[in-house]
PDB file of C-alpha atoms in Angstrom:
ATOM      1  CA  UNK A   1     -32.394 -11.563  54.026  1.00 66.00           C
ATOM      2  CA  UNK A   2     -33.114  -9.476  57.304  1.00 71.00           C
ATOM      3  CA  UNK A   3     -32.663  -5.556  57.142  1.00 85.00           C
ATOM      4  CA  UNK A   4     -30.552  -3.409  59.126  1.00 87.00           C
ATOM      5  CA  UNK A   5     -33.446  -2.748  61.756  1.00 88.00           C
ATOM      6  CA  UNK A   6     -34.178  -6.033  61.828  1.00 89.00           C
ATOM      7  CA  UNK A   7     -30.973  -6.980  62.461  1.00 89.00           C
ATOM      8  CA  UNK A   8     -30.278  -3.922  65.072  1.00 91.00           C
ATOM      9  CA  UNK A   9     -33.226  -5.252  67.077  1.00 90.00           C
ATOM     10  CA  UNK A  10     -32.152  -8.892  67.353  1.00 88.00           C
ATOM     11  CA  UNK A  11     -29.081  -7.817  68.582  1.00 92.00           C
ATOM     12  CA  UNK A  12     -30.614  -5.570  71.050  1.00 93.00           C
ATOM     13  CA  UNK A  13     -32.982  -8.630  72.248  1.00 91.00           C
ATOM     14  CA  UNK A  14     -29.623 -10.913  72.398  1.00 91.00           C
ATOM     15  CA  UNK A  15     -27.631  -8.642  74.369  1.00 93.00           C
ATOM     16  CA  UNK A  16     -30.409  -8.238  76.910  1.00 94.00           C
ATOM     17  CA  UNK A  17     -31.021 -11.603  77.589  1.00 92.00           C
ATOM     18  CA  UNK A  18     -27.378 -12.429  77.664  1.00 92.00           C
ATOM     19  CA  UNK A  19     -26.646  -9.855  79.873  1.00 94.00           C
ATOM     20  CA  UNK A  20     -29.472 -10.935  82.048  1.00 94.00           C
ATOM     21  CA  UNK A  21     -28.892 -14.197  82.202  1.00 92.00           C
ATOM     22  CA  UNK A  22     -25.581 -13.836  83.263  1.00 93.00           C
ATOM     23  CA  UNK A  23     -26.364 -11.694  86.340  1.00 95.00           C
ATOM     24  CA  UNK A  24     -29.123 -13.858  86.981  1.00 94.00           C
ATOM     25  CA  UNK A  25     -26.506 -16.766  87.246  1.00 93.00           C
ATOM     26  CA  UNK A  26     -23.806 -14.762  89.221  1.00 94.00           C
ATOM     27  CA  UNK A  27     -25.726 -12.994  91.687  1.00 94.00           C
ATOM     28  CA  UNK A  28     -29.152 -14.526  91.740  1.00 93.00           C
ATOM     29  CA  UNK A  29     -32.320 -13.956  89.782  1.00 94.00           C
ATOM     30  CA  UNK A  30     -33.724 -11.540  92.925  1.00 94.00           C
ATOM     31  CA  UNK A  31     -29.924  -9.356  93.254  1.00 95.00           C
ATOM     32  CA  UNK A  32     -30.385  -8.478  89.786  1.00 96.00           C
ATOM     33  CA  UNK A  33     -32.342  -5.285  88.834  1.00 95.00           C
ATOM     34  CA  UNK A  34     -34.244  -4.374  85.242  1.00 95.00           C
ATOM     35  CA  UNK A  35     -32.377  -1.091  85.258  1.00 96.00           C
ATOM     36  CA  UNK A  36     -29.015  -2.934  85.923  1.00 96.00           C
ATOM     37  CA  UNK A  37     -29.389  -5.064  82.594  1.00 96.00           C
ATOM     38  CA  UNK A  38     -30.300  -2.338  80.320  1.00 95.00           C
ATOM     39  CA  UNK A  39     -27.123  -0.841  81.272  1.00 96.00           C
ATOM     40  CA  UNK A  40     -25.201  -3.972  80.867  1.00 95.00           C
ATOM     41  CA  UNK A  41     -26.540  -4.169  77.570  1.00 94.00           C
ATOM     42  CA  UNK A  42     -26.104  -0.251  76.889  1.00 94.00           C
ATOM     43  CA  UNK A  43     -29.835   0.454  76.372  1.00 94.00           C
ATOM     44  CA  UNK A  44     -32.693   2.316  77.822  1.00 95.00           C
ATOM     45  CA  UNK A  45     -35.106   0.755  80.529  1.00 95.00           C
ATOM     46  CA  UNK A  46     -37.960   1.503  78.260  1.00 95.00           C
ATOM     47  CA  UNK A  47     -35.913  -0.029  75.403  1.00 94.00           C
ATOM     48  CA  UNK A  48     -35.720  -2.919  77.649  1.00 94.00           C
ATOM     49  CA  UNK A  49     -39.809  -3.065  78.158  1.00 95.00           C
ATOM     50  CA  UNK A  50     -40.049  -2.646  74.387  1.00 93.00           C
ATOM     51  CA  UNK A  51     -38.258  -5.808  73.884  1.00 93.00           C
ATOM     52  CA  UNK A  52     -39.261  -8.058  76.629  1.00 93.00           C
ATOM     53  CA  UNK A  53     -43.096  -6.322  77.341  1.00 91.00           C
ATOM     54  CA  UNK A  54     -43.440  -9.274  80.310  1.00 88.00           C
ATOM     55  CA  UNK A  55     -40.217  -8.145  82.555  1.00 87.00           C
ATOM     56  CA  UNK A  56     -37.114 -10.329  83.730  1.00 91.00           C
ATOM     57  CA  UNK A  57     -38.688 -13.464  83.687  1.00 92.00           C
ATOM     58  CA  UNK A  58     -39.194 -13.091  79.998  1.00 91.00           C
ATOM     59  CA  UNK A  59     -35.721 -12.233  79.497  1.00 92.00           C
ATOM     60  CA  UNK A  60     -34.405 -15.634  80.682  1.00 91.00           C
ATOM     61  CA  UNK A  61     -36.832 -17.582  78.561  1.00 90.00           C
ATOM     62  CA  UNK A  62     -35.936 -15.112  74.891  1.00 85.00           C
ATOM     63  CA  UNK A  63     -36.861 -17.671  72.423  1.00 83.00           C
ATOM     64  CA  UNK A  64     -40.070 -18.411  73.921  1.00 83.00           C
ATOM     65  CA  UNK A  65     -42.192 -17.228  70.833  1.00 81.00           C
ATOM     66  CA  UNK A  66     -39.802 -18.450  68.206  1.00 84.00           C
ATOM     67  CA  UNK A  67     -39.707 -22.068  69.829  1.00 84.00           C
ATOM     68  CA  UNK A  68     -43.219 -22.153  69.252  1.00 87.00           C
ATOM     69  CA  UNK A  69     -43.066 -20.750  66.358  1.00 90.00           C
ATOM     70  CA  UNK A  70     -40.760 -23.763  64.824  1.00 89.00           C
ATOM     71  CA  UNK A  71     -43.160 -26.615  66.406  1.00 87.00           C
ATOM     72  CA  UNK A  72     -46.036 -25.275  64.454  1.00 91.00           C
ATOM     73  CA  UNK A  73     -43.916 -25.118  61.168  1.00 92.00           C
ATOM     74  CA  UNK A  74     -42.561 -28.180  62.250  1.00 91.00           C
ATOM     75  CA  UNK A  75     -45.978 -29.630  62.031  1.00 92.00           C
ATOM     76  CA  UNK A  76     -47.334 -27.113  58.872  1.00 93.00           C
ATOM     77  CA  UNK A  77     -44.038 -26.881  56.843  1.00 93.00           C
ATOM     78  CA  UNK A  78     -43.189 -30.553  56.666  1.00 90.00           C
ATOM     79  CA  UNK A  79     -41.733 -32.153  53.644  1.00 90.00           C
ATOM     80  CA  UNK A  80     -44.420 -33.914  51.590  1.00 91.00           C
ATOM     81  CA  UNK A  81     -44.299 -37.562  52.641  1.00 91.00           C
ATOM     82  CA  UNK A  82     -42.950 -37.268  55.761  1.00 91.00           C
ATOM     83  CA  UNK A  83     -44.787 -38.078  59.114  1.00 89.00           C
ATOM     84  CA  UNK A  84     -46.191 -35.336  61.443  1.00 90.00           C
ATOM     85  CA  UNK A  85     -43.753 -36.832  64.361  1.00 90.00           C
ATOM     86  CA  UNK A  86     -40.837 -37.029  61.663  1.00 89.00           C
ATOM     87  CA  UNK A  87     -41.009 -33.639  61.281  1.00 89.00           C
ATOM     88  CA  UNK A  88     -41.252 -32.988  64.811  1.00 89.00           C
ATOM     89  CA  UNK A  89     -38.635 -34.830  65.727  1.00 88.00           C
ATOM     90  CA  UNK A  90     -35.996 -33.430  63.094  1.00 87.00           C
ATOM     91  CA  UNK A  91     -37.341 -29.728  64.445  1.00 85.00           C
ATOM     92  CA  UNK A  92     -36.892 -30.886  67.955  1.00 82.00           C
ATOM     93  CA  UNK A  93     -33.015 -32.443  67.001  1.00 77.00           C
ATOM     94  CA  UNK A  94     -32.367 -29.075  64.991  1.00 77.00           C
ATOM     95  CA  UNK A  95     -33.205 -26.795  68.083  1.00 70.00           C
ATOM     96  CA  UNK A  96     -29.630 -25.416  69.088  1.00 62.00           C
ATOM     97  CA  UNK A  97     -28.166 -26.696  72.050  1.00 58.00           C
ATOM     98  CA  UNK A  98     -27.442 -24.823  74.767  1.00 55.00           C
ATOM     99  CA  UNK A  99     -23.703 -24.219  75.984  1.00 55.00           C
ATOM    100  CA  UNK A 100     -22.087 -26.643  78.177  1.00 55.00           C
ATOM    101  CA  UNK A 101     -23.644 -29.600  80.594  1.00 60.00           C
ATOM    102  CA  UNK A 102     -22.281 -27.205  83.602  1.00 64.00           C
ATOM    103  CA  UNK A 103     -24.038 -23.814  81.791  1.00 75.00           C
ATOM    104  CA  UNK A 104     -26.983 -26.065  81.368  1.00 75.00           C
ATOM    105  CA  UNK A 105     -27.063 -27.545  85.102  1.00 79.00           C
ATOM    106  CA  UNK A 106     -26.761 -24.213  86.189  1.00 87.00           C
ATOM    107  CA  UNK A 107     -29.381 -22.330  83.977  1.00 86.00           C
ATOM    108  CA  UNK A 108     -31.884 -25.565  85.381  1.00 85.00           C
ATOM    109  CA  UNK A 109     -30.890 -24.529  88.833  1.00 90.00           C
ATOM    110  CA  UNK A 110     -31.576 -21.178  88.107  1.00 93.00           C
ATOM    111  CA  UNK A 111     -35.355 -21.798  86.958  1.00 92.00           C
ATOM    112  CA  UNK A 112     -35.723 -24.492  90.009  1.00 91.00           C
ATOM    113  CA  UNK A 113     -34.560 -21.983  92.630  1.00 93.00           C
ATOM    114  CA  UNK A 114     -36.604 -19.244  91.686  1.00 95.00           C
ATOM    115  CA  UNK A 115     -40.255 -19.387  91.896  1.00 95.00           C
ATOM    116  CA  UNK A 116     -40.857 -16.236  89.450  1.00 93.00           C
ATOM    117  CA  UNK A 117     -39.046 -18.312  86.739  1.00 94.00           C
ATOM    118  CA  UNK A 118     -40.307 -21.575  87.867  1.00 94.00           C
ATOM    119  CA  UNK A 119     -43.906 -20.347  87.024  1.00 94.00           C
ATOM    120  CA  UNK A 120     -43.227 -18.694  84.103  1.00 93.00           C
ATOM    121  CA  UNK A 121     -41.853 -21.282  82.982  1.00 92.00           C
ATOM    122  CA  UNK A 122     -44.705 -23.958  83.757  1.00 93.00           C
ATOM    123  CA  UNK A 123     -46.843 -21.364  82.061  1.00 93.00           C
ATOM    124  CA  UNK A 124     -44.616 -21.502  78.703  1.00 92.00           C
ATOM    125  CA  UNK A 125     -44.385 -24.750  78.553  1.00 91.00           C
ATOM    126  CA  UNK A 126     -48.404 -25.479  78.820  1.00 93.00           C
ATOM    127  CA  UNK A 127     -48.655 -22.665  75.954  1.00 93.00           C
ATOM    128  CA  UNK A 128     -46.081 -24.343  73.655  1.00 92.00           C
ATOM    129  CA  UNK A 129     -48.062 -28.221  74.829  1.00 93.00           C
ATOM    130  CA  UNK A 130     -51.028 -26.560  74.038  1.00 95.00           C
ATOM    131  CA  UNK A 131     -50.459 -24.788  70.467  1.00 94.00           C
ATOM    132  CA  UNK A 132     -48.982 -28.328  69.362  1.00 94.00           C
ATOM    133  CA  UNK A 133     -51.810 -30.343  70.563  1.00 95.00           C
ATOM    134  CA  UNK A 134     -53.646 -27.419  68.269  1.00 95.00           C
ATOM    135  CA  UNK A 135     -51.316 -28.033  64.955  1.00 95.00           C
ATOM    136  CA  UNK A 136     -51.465 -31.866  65.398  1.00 93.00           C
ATOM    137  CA  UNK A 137     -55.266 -31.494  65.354  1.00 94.00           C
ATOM    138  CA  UNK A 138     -55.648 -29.279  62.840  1.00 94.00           C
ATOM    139  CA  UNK A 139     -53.269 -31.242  60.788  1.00 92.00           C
ATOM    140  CA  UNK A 140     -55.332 -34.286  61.527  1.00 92.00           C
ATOM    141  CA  UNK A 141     -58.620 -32.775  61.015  1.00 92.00           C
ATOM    142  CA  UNK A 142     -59.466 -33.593  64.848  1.00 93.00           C
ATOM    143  CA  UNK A 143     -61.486 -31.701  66.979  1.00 92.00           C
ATOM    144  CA  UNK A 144     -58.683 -29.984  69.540  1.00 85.00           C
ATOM    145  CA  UNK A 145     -60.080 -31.203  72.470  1.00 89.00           C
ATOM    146  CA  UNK A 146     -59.464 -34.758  71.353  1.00 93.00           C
ATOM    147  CA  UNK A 147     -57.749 -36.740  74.146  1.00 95.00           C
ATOM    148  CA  UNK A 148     -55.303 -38.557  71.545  1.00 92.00           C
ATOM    149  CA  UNK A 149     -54.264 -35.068  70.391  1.00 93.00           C
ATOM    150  CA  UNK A 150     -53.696 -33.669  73.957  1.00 94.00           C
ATOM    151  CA  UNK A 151     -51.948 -36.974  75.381  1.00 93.00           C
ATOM    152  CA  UNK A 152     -49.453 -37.232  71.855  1.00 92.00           C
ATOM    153  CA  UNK A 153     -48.720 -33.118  72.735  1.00 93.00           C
ATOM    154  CA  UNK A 154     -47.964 -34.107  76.405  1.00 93.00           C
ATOM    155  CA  UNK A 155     -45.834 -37.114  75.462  1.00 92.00           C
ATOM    156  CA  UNK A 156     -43.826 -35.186  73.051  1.00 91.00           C
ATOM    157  CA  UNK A 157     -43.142 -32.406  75.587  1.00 88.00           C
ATOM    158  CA  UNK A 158     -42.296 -34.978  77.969  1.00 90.00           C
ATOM    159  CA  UNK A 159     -39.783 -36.838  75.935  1.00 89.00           C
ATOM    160  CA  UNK A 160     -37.964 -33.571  75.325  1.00 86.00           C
ATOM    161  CA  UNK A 161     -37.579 -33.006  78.898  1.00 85.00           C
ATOM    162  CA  UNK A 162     -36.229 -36.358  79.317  1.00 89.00           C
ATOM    163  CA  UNK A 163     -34.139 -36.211  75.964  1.00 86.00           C
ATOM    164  CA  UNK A 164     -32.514 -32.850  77.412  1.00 80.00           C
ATOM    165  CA  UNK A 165     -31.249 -34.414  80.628  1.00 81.00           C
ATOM    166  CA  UNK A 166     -30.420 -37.727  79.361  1.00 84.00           C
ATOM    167  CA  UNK A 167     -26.166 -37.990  78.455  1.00 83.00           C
ATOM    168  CA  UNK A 168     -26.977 -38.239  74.489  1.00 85.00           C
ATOM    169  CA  UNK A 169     -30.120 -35.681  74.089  1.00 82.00           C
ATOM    170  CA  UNK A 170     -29.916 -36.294  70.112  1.00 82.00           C
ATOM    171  CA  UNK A 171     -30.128 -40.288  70.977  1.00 89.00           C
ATOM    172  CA  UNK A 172     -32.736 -40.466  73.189  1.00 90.00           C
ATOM    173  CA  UNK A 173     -35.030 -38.570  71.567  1.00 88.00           C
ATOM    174  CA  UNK A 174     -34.547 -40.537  68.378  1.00 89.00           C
ATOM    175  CA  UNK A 175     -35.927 -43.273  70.630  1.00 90.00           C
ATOM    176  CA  UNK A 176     -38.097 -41.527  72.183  1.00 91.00           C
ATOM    177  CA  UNK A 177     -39.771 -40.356  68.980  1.00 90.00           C
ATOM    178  CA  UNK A 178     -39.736 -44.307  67.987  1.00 89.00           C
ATOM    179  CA  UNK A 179     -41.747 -45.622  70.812  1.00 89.00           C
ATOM    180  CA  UNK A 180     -44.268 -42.177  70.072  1.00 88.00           C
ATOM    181  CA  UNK A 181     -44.139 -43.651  66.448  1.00 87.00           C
ATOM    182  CA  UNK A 182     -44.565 -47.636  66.950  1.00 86.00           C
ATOM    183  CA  UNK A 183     -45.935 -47.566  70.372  1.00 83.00           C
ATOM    184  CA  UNK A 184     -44.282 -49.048  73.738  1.00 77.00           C
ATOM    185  CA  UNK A 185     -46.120 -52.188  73.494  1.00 72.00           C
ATOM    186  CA  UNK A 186     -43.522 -54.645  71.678  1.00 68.00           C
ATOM    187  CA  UNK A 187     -41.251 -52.656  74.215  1.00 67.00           C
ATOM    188  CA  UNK A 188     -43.646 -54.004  77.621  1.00 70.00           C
ATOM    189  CA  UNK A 189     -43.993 -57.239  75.339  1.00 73.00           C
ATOM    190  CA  UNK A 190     -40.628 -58.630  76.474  1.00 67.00           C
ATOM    191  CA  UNK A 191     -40.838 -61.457  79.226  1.00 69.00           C
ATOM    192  CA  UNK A 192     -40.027 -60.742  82.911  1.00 67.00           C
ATOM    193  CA  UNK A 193     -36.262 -61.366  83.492  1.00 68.00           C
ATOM    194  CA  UNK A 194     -35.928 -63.625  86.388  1.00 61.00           C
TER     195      UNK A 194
END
């Protein structure tokens, strides 16, 4: 169980990014200033910085270090007997989803439309490809420059992108996850359709 502090402090964090993120999708990411969200949230600007240390673009992308944080556990904390891409994929389908299809659409417009978040986000995503590829080796007793390791990280990023904009996310990656797991060659097997 979480103390008061800890408790005060996530709710802090929350109402920051919420309040940002909001502004961000009324008025624009570039309209919207750091000392306007503190006061949205009814903090401090330095409150603010002691939060998100990395500015408004980290403010959009909140759960940055605890997404990473549940891929590695993912990977670490997995049930005895069960696969290293079982446990990924049950982390992946446990991730909470974000509101609507429109609040969704419109956050992805938001990070396509503004460079600052566009790169930031690039730059999260290769750290979160890059500390799986690390956990899978590790796991695997690889070396972490192995190529399998580093292709199997970039595949399972990439089916998550493709999960997230496909019309049943929790489907598709279930099959997703099944071609990582049995490979897509029964799959390219089937004879050309005429």
């Amino acid at each position: 169980m979480t103390g008061l502090r800890e408790r005060k402090k996530a709710q802090t964090r929350k109402a920051l990014a919420d309040a940002a993120l909001r502004m961000f999708l009324e008025r624009g990411y570039d309209a919207v200033s750091v000392k306007e969200i503190a006061e949205a949230a009814d903090v401090s600007v330095p409150t603010l910085f002691a939060h998100f240390p990395d500015g408004k673009e980290s403010l959009v992308f909140d759960m940055d270090a605890d997404r990473e944080q549940q891929l590695i556990s993912a990977v670490r904390d997995r049930a005895a007997g069960k696969t290293l891409l079982e446990g990924l994929r049950e982390a992946f389908g446990a991730l909470p989803r974000p509101g609507t299809e429109g609040q969704m659409h419109d956050f992805r417009q938001l990070i396509q439309d503004t460079p600052a978040l566009s790169s930031y986000f690039r730059n999260m995503w290769q750290r979160h490809e890059d500390a799986l590829a690390g956990v899978i080796a590790e796991d695997l007793g690889l070396d972490p420059g192995d190529v399998a390791v580093t292709a199997l990280a970039h595949f399972i990023f990439g089916g998550l992108d493709v999960a997230r904009r496909s019309d049943d996310p929790v489907a598709a990656l279930t099959r997703i996850f099944g071609l990582l797991e049995t490979g897509w060659g029964a799959m390219l097997e089937q004879p050309r359709r005429a």
